[in-house]
Every structure is written in structure tokens, then in C-alpha cells.
Short mmCIF file of C-alpha atoms in Angstrom, two decimals:
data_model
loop_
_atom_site.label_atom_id
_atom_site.label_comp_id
_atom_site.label_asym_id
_atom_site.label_seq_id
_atom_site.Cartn_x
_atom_site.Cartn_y
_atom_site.Cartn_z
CA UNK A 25 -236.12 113.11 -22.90
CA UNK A 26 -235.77 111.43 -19.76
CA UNK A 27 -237.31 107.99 -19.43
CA UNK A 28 -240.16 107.59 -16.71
CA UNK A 29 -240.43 104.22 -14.87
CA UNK A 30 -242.91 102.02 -16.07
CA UNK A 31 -245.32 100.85 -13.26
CA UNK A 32 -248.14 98.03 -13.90
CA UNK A 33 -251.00 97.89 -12.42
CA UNK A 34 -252.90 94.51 -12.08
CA UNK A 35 -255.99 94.59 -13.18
CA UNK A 36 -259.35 92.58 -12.81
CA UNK A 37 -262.09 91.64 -14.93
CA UNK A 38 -265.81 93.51 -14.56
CA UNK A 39 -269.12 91.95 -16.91
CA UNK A 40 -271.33 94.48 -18.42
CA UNK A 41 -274.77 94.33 -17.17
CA UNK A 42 -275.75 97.00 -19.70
CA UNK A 43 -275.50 97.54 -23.57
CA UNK A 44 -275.84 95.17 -26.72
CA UNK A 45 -273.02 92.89 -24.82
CA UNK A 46 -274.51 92.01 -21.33
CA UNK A 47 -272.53 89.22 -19.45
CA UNK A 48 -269.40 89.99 -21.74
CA UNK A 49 -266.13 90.36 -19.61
CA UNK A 50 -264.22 93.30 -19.92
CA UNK A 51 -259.91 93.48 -18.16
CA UNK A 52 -259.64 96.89 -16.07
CA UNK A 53 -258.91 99.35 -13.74
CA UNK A 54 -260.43 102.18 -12.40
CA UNK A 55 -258.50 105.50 -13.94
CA UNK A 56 -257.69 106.72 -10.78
CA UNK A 57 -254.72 104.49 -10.61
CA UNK A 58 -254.23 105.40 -13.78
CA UNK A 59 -253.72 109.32 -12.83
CA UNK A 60 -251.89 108.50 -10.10
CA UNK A 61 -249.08 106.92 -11.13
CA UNK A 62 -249.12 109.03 -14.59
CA UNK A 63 -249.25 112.73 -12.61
CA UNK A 64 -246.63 111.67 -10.31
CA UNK A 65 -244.07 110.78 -12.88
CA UNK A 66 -244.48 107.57 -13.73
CA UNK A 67 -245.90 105.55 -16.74
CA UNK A 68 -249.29 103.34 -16.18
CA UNK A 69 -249.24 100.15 -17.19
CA UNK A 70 -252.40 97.87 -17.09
CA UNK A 71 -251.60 94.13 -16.49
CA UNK A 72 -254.17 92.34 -17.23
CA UNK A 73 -255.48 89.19 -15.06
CA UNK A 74 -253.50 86.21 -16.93
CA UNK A 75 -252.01 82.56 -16.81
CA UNK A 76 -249.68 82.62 -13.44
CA UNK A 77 -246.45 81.31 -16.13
CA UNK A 78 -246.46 84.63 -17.66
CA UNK A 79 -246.06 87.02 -14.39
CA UNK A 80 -242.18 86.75 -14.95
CA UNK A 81 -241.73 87.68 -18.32
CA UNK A 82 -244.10 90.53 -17.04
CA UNK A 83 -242.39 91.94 -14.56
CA UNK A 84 -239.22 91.67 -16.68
CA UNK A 85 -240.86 94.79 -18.68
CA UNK A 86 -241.75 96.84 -15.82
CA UNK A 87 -240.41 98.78 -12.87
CA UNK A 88 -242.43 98.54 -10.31
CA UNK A 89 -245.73 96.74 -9.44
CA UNK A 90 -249.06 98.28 -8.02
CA UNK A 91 -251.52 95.67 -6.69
CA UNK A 92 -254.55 97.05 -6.79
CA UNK A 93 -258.57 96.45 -5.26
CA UNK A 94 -260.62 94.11 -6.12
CA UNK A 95 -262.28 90.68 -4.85
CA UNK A 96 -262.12 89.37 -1.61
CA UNK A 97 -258.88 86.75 -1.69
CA UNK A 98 -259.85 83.29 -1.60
CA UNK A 99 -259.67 81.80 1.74
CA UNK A 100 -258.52 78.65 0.88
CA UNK A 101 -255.07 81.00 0.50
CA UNK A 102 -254.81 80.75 4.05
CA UNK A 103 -256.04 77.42 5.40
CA UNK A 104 -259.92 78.37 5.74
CA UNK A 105 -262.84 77.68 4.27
CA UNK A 106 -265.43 79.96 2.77
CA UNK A 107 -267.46 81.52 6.00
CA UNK A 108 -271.15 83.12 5.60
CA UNK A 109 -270.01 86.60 4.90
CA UNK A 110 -266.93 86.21 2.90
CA UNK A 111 -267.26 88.26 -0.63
CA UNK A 112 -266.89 87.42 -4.01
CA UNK A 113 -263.55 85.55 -5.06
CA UNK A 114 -261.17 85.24 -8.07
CA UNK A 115 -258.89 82.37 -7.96
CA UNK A 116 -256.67 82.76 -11.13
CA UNK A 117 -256.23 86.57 -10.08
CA UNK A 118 -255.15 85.25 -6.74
CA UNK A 119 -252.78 82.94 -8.38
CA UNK A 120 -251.31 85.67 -11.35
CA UNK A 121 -250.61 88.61 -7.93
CA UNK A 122 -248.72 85.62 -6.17
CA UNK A 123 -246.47 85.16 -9.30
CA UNK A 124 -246.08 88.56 -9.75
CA UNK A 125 -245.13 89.05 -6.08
CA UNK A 126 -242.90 86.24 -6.60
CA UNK A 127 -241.58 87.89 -9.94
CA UNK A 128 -240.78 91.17 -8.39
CA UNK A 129 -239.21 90.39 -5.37
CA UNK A 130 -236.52 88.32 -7.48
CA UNK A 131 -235.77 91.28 -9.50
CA UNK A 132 -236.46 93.48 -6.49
CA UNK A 133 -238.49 96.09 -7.92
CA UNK A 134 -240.98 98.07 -5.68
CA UNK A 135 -244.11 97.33 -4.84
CA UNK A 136 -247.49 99.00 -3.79
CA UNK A 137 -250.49 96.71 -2.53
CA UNK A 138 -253.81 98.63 -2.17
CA UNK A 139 -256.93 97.42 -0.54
CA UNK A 140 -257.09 93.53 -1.84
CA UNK A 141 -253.07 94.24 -2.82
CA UNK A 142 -252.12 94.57 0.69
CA UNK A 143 -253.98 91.87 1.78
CA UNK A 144 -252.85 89.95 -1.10
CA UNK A 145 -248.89 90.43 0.06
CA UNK A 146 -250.20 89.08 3.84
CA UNK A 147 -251.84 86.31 2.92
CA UNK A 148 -248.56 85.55 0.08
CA UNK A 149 -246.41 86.00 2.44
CA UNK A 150 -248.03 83.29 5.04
CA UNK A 151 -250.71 85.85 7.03
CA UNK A 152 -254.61 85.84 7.51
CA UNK A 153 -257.73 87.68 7.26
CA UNK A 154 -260.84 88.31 8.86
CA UNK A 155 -263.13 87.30 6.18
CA UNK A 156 -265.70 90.13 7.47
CA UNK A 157 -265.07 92.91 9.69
CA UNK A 158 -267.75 90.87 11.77
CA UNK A 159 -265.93 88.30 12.70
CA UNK A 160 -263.73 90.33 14.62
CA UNK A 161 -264.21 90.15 18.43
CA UNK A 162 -262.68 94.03 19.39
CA UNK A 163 -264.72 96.87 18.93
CA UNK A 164 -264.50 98.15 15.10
CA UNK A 165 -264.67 101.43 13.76
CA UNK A 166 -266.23 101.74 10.22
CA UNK A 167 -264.32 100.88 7.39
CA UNK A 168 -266.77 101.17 4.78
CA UNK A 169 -267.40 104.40 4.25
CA UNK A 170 -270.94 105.88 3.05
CA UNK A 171 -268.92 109.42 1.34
CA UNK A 172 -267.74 110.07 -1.91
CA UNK A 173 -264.04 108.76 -2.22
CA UNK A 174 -261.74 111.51 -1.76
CA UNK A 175 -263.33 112.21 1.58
CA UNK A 176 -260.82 110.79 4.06
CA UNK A 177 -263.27 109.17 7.29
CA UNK A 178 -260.59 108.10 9.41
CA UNK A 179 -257.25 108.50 10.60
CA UNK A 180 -253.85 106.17 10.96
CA UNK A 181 -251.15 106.18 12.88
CA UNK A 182 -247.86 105.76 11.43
CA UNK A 183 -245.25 103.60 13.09
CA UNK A 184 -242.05 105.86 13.64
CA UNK A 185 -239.17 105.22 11.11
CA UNK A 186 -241.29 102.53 9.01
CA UNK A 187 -241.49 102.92 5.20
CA UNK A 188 -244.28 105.04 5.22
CA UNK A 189 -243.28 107.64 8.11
CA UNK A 190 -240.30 108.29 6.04
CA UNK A 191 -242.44 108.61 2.91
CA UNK A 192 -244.95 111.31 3.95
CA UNK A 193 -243.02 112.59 6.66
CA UNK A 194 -246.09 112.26 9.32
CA UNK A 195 -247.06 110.62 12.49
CA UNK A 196 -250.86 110.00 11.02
CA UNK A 197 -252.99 110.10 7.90
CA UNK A 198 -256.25 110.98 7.07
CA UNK A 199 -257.74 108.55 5.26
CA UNK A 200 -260.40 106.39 3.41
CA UNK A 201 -262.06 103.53 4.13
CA UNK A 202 -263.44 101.01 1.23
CA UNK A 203 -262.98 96.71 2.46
CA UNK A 204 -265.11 95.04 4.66
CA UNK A 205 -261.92 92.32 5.17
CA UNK A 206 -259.26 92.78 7.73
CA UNK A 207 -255.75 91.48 7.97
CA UNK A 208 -255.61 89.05 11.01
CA UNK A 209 -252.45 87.68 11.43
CA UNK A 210 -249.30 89.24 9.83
CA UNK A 211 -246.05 87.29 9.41
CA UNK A 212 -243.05 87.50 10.58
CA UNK A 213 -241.07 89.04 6.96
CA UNK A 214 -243.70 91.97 7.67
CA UNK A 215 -243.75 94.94 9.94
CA UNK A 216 -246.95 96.59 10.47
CA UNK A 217 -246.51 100.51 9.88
CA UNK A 218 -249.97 101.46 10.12
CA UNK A 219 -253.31 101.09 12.57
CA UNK A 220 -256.44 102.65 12.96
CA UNK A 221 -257.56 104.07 16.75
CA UNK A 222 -259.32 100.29 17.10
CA UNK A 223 -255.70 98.53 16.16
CA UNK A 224 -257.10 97.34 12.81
CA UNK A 225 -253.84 97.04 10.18
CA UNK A 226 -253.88 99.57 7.54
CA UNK A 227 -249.84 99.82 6.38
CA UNK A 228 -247.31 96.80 6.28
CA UNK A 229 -244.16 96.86 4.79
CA UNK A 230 -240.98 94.21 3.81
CA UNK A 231 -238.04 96.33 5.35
CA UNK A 232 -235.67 94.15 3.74
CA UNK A 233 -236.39 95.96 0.14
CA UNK A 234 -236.31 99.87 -0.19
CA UNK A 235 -240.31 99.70 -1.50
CA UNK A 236 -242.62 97.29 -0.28
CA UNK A 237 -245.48 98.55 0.90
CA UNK A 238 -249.12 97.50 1.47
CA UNK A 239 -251.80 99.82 2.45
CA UNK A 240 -255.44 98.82 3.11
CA UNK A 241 -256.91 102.54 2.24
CA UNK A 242 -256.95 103.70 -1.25
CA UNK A 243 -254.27 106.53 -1.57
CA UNK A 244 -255.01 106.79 -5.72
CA UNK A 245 -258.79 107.85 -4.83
CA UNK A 246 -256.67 110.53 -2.82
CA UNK A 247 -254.51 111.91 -4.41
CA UNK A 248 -256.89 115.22 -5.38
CA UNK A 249 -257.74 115.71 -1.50
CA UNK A 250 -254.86 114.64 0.45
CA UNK A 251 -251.35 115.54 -0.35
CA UNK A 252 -249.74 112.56 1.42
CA UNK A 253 -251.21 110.00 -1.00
CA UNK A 254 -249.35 111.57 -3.57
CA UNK A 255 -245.91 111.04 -1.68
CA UNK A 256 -246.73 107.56 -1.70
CA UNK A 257 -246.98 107.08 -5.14
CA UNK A 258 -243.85 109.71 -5.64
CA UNK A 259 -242.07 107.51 -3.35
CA UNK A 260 -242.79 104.24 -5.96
CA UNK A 261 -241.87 106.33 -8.92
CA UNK A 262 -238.58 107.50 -7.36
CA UNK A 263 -237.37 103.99 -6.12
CA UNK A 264 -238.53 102.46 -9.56
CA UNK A 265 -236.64 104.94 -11.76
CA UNK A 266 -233.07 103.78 -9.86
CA UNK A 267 -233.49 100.50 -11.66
#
């Protein structure tokens, strides 16, 4: 039997509001990273929010690292304080993705950011966000989209030769829309690969490693509608089975 790569997914923490346990704190992730990684030949892994010290010995077991949605990050990541309109936050998840980040780049295993996990790898990597599409001054499409999840609402348009035109093999992408944060700045280790018809950053990549990738859509939520998500995730797999 050939051995699939074994990709973890971080996960967050949700309370029940419902049930003989309300209040209680349950670790997750929604399945849909779950079927995305396992239908496109890898193994799912759930990684658990935990004490920043263990993110090493984590990513020792594992071949590649998904970052997944979630909680707006904390904006005292880069510099700022908490404005009006900023979301909810989780600190010690903020802190565990920056030592996994940390973690994986040493052993130089890919990695996937989606939604909160690409701006997670700006911000890690010295970047900032608009805390609320809001406070943006340029006109703004929507990027919260009122439709069901595998409906794509917008399109991208792929740098030429970047990470991701290479990986689906097109100029642009239909796709969705869930985060009402935007990357602002982007540093200088990072290429953007990706913008929406307003210049908003949807794709930025490390160029310097064969897979790191950050994409503010959600390509698992897509992978029944649009056949380029799945070459994203393929793309992972592939990469993280060399190791």
C-alpha cells in the first residue's frame, strides 16, 4: 500500500449553545476540510488549538500544514489596537499558527492558509490588515457573500507564473467570498498571486519554498463546484508526499 501524506489541519474551538452541555468547548473543524484533503489523496489530520511549545513536535508528525478559518487575528499582531468593527479574537490560536508556521518552514513542508490562514501567514510574516472591509478607502466589492458556499460570487485574477497559475493552470478563478478582513500591507518575503477586480488580495505565496500558499477564499467549500479548488489541494498532497 502506498503511504498518503499526512496533512493537519489547525483547528479552533466552538461552545455549544444547545444540549445538556451549553457553554462547554468543543476543538474542530468543519468536514469540508476534512473531504478535501482526504478525496484528493491525502490523510486529514485535526490539530487541535494547543500550548505554542508543542507546534514543533507537531509538525515533526506531519507533512504538510493547512491553516484554516476562523477568528479575526488579534490586532495587537500587527502594531494596532482593537478598532470598532474588528471581530472576535483568539490569542493562544494566534500564538499555536505562528509556531506552527515557524515549525514548518524549518522542516520546509508545504503549507495552505485559508481565509484567517492566509491572513495569519501576512500578519506572521510582518504584514497588516484592514480590520473591516470598512475601513478601506477604495471602492469594495462584496466579500461576504449571502449564497450557499459552493456558489462561487466573484472572480480572481491570477498573477502569471505565481504558485497558483502553475497550480490550476488559469489566468482567473471563480470564487467565494466568506471574511469581512482584508490584507493591507503584504511584506516583502511575499508575492501577491491573486486580486479581485477592486485590487483586494486574495492569493500570496513564499516563492522561496515549492508550497506556500495563502488564499483568502475557501477552496475546501469548493471543491464539489469548482474543479480548480481541487488542484489546489492536489497540488499540497503532491508536494507533501516528496518528503
Amino acid at each position: 500500500m502506498i503511504k498518503k501524506p499526512i496533512i493537519g489541519i489547525s483547528g479552533s474551538i466552538i461552545k455549544d449553545q444547545r444540549g445538556i452541555f451549553p457553554g462547554y468547548q468543543r476543538a474542530y473543524v468543519n468536514n469540508d476540510y476534512i473531504r478535501a484533503v482526504n478525496n484528493n489523496g491525502g490523510v486529514a489530520l485535526i490539530l487541535p488549538t494547543s500550548p505554542a511549545e508543542t507546534a514543533k513536535q507537531i509538525i515533526a508528525a506531519i507533512d504538510g500544514l493547512i491553516l484554516s478559518g476562523g477568528q479575526d487575528v488579534n490586532p495587537f499582531n500587527y502594531g494596532e489596537e482593537i478598532q470598532q468593527k474588528c471581530g472576535a479574537i483568539f490569542p493562544a490560536r494566534d500564538d499555536f499558527e505562528f509556531a506552527l508556521l515557524e515549525a514548518a518552514e524549518a522542516k520546509k513542508i508545504p503549507v495552505l492558509g485559508i481565509c484567517r490562514g492566509a491572513q495569519i501567514i501576512n500578519v506572521y510574516r510582518g504584514g497588516t490588515l484592514y480590520q473591516d472591509i470598512s475601513y478601506r478607502a477604495e471602492h469594495t466589492i462584496r466579500h461576504f457573500q449571502l449564497q450557499d458556499p459552493p456558489i462561487p460570487t466573484h472572480k480572481i485574477g491570477i498573477t502569471v507564473n505565481s504558485l497558483l497559475d502553475r497550480t490550476i493552470q488559469k489566468d482567473s478563478m471563480l470564487v467565494n467570498s466568506f471574511h469581512h478582513q482584508l490584507v493591507k500591507s503584504v511584506p516583502v518575503s511575499l508575492q501577491i498571486s491573486g486580486t479581485t477586480s477592486d485590487g483586494v488580495v486574495e492569493a500570496l505565496e513564499d516563492v522561496s519554498f515549492e508550497f506556500f500558499l495563502g488564499v483568502q477564499f475557501h477552496p475546501e467549500m469548493l471543491i464539489d463546484s469548482v474543479q480548480s479548488a481541487n488542484q489546489i489541494f492536489q497540488k499540497l498532497i503532491e508536494v507533501a508526499a516528496k518528503d
